[in-house]
Coordinates of C-alpha atoms and ligand atoms in Angstrom, one line a residue:
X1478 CA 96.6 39.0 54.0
X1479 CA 96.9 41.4 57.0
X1480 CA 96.8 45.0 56.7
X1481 CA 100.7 44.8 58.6
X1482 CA 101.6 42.5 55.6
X1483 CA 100.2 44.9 52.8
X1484 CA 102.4 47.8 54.3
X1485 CA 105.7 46.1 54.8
X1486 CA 107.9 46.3 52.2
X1487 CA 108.1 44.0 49.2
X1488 CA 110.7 41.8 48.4
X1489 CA 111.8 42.3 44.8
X1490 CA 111.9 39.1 43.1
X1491 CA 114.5 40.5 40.5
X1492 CA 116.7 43.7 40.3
X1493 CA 114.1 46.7 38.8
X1494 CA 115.5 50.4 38.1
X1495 CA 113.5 52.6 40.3
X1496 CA 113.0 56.3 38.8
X1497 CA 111.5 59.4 40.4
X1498 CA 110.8 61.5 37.2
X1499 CA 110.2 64.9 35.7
X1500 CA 114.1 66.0 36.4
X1501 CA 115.5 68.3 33.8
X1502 CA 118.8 66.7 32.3
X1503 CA 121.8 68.0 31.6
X1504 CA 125.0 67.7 29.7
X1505 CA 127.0 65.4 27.5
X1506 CA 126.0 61.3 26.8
X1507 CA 128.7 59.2 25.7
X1508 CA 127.8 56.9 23.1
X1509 CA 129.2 53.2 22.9
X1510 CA 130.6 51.0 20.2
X1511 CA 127.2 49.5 18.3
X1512 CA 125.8 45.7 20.1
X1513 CA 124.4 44.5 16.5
X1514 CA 128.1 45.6 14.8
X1515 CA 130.0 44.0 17.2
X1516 CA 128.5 40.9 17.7
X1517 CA 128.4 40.2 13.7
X1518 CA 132.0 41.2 13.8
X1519 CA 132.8 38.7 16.5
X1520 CA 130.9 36.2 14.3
X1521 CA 133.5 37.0 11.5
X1522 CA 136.5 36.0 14.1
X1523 CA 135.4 32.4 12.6
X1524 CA 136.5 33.2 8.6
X1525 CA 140.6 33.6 9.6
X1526 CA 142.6 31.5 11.1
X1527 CA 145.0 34.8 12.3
X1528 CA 143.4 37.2 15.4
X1529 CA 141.1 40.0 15.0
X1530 CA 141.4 43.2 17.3
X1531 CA 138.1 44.9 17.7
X1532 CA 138.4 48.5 19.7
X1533 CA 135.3 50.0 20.9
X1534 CA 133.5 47.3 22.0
X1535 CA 130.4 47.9 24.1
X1536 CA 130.5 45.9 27.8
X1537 CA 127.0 44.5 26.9
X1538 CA 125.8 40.6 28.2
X1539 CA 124.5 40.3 24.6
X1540 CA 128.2 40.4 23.5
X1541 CA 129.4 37.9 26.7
X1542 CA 127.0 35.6 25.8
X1543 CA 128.7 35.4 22.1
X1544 CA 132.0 35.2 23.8
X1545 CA 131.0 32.2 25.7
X1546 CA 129.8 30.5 22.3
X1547 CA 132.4 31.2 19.9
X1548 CA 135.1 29.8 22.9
X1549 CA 133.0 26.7 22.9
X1550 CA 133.9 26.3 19.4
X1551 CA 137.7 27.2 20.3
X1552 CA 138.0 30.7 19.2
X1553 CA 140.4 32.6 21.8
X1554 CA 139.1 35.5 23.1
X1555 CA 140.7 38.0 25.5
X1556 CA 139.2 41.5 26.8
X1557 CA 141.5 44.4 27.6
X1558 CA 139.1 47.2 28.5
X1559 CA 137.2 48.1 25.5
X1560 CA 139.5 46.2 23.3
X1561 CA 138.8 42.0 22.3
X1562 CA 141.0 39.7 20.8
X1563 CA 139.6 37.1 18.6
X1564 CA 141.9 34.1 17.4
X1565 CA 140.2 31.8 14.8
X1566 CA 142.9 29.9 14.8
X1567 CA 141.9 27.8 17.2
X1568 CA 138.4 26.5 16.3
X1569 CA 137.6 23.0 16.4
X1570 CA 133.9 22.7 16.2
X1571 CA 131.2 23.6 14.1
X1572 CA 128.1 23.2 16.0
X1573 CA 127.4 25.3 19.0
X1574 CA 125.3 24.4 21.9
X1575 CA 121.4 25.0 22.1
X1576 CA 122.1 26.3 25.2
X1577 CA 123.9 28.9 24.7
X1578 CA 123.0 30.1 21.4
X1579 CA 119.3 30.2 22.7
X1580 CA 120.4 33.2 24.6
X1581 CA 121.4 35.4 21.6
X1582 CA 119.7 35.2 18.2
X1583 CA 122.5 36.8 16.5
X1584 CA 124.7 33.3 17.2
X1585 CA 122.6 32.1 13.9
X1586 CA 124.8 34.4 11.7
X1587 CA 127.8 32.3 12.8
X1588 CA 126.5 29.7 10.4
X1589 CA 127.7 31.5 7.1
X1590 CA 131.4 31.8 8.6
X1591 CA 131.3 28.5 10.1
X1592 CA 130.3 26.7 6.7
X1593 CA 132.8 29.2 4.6
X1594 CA 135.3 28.1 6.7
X1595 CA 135.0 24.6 6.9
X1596 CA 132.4 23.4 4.6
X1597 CA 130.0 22.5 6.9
X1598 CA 128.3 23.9 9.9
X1599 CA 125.4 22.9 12.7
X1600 CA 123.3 25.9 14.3
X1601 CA 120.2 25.6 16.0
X1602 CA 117.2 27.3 14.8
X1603 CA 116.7 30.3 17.2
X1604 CA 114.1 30.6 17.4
X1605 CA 110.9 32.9 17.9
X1606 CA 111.4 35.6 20.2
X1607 CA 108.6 38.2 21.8
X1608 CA 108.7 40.7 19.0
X1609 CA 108.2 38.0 16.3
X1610 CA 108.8 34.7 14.4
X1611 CA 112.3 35.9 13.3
X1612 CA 112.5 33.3 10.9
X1613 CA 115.9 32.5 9.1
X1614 CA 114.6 31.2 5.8
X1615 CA 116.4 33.9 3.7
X1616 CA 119.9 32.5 5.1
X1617 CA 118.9 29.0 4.6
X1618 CA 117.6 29.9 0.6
X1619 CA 120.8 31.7 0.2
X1620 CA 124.0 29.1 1.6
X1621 CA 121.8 26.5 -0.6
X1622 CA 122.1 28.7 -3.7
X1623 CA 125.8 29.0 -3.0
X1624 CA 126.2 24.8 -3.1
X1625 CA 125.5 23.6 0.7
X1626 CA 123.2 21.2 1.5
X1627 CA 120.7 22.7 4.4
X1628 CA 118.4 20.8 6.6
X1629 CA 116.7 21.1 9.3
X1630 CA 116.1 18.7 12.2
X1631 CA 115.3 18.5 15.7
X1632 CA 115.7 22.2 15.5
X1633 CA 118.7 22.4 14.3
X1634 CA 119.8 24.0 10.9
X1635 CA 122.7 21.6 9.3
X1636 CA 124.7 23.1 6.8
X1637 CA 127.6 20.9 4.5
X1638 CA 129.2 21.8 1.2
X1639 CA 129.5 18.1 -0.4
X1640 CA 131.6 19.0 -3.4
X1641 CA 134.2 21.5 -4.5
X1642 CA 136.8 20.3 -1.4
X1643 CA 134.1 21.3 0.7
X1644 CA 133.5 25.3 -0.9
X1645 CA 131.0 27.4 -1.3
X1646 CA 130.3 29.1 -5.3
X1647 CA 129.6 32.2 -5.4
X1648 CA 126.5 33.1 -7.0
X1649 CA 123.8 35.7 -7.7
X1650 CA 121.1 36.1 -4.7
X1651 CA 117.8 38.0 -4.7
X1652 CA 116.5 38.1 -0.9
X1653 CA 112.7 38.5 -0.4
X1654 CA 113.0 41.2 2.2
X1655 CA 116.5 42.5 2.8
X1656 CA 117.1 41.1 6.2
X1657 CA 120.0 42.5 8.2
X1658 CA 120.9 38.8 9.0
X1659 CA 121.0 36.7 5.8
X1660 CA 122.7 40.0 4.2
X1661 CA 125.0 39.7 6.9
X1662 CA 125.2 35.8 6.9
X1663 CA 125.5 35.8 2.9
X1664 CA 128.7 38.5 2.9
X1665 CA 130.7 36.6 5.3
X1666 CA 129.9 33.2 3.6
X1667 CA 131.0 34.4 0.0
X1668 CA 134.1 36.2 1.2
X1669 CA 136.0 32.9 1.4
X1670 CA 133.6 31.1 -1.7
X1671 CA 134.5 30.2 -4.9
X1672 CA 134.1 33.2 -7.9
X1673 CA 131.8 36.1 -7.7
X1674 CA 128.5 37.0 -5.3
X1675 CA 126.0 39.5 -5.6
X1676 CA 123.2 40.1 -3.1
X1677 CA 120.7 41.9 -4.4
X1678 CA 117.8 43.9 -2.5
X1679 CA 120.4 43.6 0.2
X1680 CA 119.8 45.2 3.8
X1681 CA 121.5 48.7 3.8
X1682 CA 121.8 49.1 8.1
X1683 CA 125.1 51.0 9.2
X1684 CA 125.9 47.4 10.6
X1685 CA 125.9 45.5 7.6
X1686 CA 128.4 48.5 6.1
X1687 CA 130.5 48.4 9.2
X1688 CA 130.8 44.2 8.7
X1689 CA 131.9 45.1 5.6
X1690 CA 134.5 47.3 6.5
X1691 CA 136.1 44.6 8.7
X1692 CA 135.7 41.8 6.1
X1693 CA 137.8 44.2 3.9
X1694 CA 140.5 44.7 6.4
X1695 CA 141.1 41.4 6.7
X1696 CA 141.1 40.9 3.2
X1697 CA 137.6 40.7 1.5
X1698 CA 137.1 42.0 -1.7
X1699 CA 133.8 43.7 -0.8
X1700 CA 132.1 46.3 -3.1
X1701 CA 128.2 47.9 -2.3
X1702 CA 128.0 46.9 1.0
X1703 CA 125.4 49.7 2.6
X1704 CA 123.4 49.8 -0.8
X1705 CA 121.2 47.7 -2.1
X1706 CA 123.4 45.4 -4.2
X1707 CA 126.4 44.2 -3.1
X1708 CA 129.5 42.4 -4.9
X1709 CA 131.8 39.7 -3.3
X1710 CA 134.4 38.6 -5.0
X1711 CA 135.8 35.0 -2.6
X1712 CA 139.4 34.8 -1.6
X1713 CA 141.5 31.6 -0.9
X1714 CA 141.7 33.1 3.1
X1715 CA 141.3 36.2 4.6
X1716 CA 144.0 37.6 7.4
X1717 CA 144.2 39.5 11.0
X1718 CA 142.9 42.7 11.3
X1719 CA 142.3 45.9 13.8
X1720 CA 139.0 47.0 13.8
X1721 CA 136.8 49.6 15.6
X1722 CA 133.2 49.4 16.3
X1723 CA 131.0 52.1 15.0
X1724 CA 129.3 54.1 17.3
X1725 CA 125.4 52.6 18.2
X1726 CA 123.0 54.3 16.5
X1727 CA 119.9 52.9 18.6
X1728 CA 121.7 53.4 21.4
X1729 CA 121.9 57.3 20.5
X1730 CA 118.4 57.5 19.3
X1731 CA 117.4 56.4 23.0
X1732 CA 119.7 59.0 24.4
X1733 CA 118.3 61.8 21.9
X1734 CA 114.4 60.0 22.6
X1735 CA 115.0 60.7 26.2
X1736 CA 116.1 63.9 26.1
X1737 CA 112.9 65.0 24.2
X1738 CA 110.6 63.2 26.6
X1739 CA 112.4 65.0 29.4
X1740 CA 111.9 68.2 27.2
X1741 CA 116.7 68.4 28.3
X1742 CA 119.2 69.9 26.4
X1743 CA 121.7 67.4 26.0
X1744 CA 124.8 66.8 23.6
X1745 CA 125.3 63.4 22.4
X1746 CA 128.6 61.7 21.1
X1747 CA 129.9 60.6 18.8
X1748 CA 127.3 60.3 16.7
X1749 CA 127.3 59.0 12.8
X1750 CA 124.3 61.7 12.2
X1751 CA 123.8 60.0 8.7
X1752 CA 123.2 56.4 10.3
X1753 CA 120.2 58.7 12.7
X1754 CA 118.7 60.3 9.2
X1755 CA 114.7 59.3 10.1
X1756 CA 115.3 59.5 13.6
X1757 CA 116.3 63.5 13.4
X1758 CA 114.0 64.0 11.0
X1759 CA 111.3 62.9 13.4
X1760 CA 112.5 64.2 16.6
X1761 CA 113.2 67.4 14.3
X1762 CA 109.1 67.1 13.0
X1763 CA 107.6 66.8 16.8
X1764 CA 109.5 70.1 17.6
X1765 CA 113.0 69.6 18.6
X1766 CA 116.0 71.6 17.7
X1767 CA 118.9 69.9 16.3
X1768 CA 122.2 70.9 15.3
X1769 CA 124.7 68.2 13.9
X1770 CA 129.0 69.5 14.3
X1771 CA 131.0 66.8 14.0
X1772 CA 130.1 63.5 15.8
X1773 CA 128.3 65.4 18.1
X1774 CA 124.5 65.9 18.1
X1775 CA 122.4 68.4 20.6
X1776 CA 119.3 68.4 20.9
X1777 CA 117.2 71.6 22.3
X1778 CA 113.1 70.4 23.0
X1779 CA 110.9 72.9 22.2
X1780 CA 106.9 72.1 22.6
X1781 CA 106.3 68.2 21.1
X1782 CA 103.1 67.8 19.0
X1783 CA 102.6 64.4 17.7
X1784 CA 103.1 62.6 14.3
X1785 CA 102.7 59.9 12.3
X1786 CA 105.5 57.2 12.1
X1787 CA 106.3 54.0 10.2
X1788 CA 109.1 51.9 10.8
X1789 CA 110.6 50.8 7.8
X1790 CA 114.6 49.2 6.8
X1791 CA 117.3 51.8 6.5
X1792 CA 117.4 54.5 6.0
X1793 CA 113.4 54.5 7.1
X1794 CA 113.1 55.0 10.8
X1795 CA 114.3 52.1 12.8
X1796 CA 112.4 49.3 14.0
X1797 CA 114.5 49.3 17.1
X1798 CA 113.5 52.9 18.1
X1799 CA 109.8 52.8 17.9
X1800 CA 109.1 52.1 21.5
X1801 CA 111.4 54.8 23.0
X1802 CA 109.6 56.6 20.2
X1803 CA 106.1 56.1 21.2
X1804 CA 107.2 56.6 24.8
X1805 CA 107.8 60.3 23.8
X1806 CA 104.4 60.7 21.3
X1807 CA 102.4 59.4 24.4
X1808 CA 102.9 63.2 26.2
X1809 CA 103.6 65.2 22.9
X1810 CA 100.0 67.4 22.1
X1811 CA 97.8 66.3 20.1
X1812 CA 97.4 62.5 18.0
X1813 CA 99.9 60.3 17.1
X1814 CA 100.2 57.7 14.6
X1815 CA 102.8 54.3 14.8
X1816 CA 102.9 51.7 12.2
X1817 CA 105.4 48.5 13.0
X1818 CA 106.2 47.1 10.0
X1819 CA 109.2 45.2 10.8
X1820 CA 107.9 42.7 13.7
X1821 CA 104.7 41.2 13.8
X1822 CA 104.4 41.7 17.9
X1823 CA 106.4 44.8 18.7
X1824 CA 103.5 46.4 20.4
X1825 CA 103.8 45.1 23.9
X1826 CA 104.6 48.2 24.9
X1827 CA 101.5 49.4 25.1
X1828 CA 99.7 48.1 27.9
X1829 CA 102.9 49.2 29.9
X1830 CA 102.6 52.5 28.8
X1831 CA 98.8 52.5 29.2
X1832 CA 99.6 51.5 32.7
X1833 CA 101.8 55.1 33.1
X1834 CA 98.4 56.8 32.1
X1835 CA 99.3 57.1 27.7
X1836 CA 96.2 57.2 25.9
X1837 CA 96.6 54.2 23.3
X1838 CA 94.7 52.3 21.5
X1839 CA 95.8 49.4 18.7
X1840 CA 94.6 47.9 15.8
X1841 CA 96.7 45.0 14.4
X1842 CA 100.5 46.8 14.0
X1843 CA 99.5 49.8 14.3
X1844 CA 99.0 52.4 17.5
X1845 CA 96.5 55.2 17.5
X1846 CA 97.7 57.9 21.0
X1847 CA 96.4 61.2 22.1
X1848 CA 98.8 63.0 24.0
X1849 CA 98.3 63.6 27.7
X1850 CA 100.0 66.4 29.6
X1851 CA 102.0 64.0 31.7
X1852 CA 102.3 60.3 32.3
X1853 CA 102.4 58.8 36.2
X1854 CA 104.9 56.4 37.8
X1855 CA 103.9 53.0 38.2
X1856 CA 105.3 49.6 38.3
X1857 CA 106.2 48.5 34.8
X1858 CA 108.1 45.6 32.6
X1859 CA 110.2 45.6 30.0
X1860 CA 108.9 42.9 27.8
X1861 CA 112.1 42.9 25.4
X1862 CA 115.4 44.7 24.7
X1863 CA 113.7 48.0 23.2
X1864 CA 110.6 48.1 25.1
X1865 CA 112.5 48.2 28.5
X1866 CA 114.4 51.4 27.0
X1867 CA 110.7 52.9 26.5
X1868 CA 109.5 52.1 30.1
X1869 CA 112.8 53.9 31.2
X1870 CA 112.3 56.9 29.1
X1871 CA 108.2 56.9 30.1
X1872 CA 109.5 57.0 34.1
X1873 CA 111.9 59.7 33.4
X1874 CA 109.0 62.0 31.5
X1875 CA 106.7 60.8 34.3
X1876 CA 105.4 62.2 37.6
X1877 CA 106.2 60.5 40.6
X1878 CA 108.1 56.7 40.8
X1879 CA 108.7 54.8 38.3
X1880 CA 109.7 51.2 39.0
X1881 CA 110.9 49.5 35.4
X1882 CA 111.4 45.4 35.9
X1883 CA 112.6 43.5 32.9
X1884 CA 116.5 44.5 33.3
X1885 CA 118.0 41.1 31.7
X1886 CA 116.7 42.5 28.7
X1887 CA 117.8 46.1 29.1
X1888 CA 121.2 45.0 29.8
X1889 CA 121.4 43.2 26.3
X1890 CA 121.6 46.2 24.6
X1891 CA 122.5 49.3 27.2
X1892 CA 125.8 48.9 29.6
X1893 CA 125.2 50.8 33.0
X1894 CA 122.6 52.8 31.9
X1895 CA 121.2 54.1 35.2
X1896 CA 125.1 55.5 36.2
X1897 CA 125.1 57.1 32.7
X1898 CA 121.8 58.8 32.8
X1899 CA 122.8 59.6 36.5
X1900 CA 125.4 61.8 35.6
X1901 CA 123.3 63.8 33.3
X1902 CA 120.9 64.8 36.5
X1903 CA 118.6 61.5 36.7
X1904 CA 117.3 60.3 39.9
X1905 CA 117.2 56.6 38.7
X1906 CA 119.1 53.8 40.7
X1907 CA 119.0 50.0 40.5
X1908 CA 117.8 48.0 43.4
X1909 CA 119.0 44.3 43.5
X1910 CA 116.6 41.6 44.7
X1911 CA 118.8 41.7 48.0
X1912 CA 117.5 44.9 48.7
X1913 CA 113.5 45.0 50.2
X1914 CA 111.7 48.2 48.7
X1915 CA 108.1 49.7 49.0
X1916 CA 106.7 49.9 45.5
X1917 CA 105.3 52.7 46.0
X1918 CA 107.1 56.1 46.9
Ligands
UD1_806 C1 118.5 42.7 13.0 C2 118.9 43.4 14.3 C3 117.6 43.8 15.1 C4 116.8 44.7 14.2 C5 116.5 44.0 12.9 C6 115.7 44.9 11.9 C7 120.9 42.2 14.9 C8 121.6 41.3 15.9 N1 119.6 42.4 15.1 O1 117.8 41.5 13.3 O2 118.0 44.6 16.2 O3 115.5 45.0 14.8 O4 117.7 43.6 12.2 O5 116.4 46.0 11.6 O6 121.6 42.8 14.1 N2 112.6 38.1 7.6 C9 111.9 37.2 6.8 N3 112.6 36.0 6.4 C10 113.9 35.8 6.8 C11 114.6 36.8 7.6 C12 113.9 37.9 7.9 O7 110.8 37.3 6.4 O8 114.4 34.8 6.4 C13 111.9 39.3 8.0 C14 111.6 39.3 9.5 O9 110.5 38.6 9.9 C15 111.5 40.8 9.8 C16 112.4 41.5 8.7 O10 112.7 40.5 7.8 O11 110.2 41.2 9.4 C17 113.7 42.0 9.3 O12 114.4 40.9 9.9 P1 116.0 40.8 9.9 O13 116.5 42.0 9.2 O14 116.4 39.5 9.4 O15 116.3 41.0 11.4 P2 117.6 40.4 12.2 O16 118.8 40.4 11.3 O17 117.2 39.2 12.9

């Protein structure tokens, strides 16, 4: 290559954000409706044949790609603004696509619905993923306990209900591990079963509350749903029903994350500050102020020391914040201790973050930092969803450019973040693949 070459500007093979760090921020962050509510809500469309309204509803790909997957099956669907319609009424089919539910793991939960509804249901398996195996056995133990037959083949999970006029019997469940998923899978498939449900060591996340308070507006007889056991008694059908999204806690744990890295003052909303418990407690422990009125959080950095943190189910501190987390521990004084518990390979992070100048070092699930004063801009990737969130905060904290690739998965999970974090006093912008940049500042 020739020395003209080297200089001339790169071609970006895919849109990147491109951040000049180390600006103060300022002011108030709107938080959205929650993306892991309101695509299990959208799931639920399935159990009525009458439309749901759901308000609040985050502009998210994640949530475009459902869309597109519960239409194959026939569901209307209509978006006004931040409002979508839902009409069950119209589903015909029972087994959607492989290529389209590969694109969203949470399609798999449509398989409780789908089978409740009409006895039987085809979903493909989705699937590892690049945090983990993911794998969907509790789901699978669960709808078999309840009187479906489940197999699986050519990666597909098949799902009939051969007796009772094609009904699932309600039944008492014990889940291994109380995964967000087959809780989630379980309560929508018993709502429309046949007698009494209860899950036990059930998953207790804000979502799997929030699915509940849907299921109940439309005519669920739900009791427990955000403790550990939780009673179903089935209906003959549920009805319509208005419903608005709660407010996303991991997206407001980012916003709160970033505002500590940044060492900003800034006043998030609204806020469920219960649904955030570990998270303020931890941002609280490094050394920020917090003070909770209303739905409204602010948060005042003071000096950040490091701690030690373990992600654990609700109400432990959230699987999904850990690498916006270690993002901040990597410039807070002194050593830092992160155990992933959750996901077998939610570490990828690291090497990114090394990359910025963060003094890491791992040993199987868990990562061992020392502080540095400041971390450097470099060319990074978001390797999933949360990870891309971290290299976003790391660029803000950092000195000099940050460019963050990896923005198919950032825009999963966080609409228009760049114009959001704009208005607070960031110097971040997207550049499109169009556009040729220097990498460098
Ligand atoms: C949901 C969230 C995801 C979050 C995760 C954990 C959605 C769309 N996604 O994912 O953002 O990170 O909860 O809070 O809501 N497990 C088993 N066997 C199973 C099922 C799960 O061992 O049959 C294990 C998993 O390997 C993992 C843990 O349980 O270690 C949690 O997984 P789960 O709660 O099922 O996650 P999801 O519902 O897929």
């Amino acid at each position: 290559m020739t020395l003209a070459a080297l200089n001339s500007p790169i071609a970006l093979t895919e849109p990147q954000l491109s951040i000049i760090g180390q600006q103060r921020l300022e002011g108030e962050l709107h938080v959205n409706g929650a993306k892991n509510s309101a695509l299990v809500l959208m799931a639920a469309s399935v159990l009525s044949n009458e439309p749901i309204c759901l308000h609040n509803m985050p502009d998210l790909t994640d949530i475009g790609t459902m869309a597109k997957i519960l239409v194959s099956l026939g569901v209307g669907f209509r978006l006004q603004g931040a409002s979508a319609l839902l009409n069950g009424g119209g589903l015909i089919r029972h087994n959607p696509s492989y290529e389209l539910t590969r694109k969203l793991r949470a399609s798999f939960f449509l398989i409780g619905p789908l089978l409740a509804r009409h006895g039987v249901a085809q979903v493909p398996l989705p699937g590892g993923c690049r945090i983990g195996s993911r794998p969907v056995r509790e789901h699978n133990k669960s709808l078999r306990a309840m009187g479906a037959k489940v197999t699986i083949e050519n990666g597909v999970v098949s799902a009939v209900v051969e007796g009772n006029h094609g009904r699932l019997q309600g039944c008492a469940i014990h889940l291994d591990c109380p995964s967000v998923g087959a809780t989630e899978t379980v309560m929508m498939a018993a709502t429309l079963a046949e007698g009494d449900t209860v899950i036990r060591n059930a998953a207790q996340e804000p979502e799997v509350a929030d699915l509940a308070g849907l299921l109940q507006g439309m005519g669920a007889r739900i009791r427990g749903a955000g403790s550990s056991t939780i009673h179903i008694s089935g209906v003959r059908e549920l009805h319509g029903a208005d419903y608005e999204v709660v407010p996303d806690r991991v997206e407001a744990g980012t916003f709160l994350i970033a505002a500590a890295a940044t060492r900003s003052r800034l006043h998030i909303h609204p806020v469920i500050p219960h649904h955030l418990g570990a998270v303020l407690a931890k941002l609280e422990e490094v050394g920020c102020n917090i003070r909770q009125h209303g739905q409204g959080i602010t948060i005042t950095p003071g000096a950040l020391q490091g701690c030690e943190l373990c992600t654990k189910p609700f109400p432990g501190f959230p699987t999904d914040l850990q690498a916006p987390f270690m993002a901040l521990l990597a410039t807070a004084e002194g050593d830092s201790v992160v155990t992933e518990n959750i996901f077998e390979n939610r570490l990828q992070h690291v090497p990114e973050l090394q990359r910025m100048g963060a003094q890491i070092h791992t040993h199987g699930n868990v990562a061992f930092l020392k502080g540095v004063a400041r971390l450097s801009g470099a060319p990074v990737t978001g390797t999933d969803l949360r990870a891309s969130a971290a290299m976003v905060i790391a660029g803000l904290a950092a000195d000099g450019v940050t460019q963050v690739a990896g923005l198919d998965h950032l825009d999963r999970g966080y609409t228009r973040l760049e114009e959001r974090l704009q208005a607070v006093g960031a110097r971040i912008s997207r550049i499109s693949s169009a556009q040729p940049t220097l990498l460098a500042a």
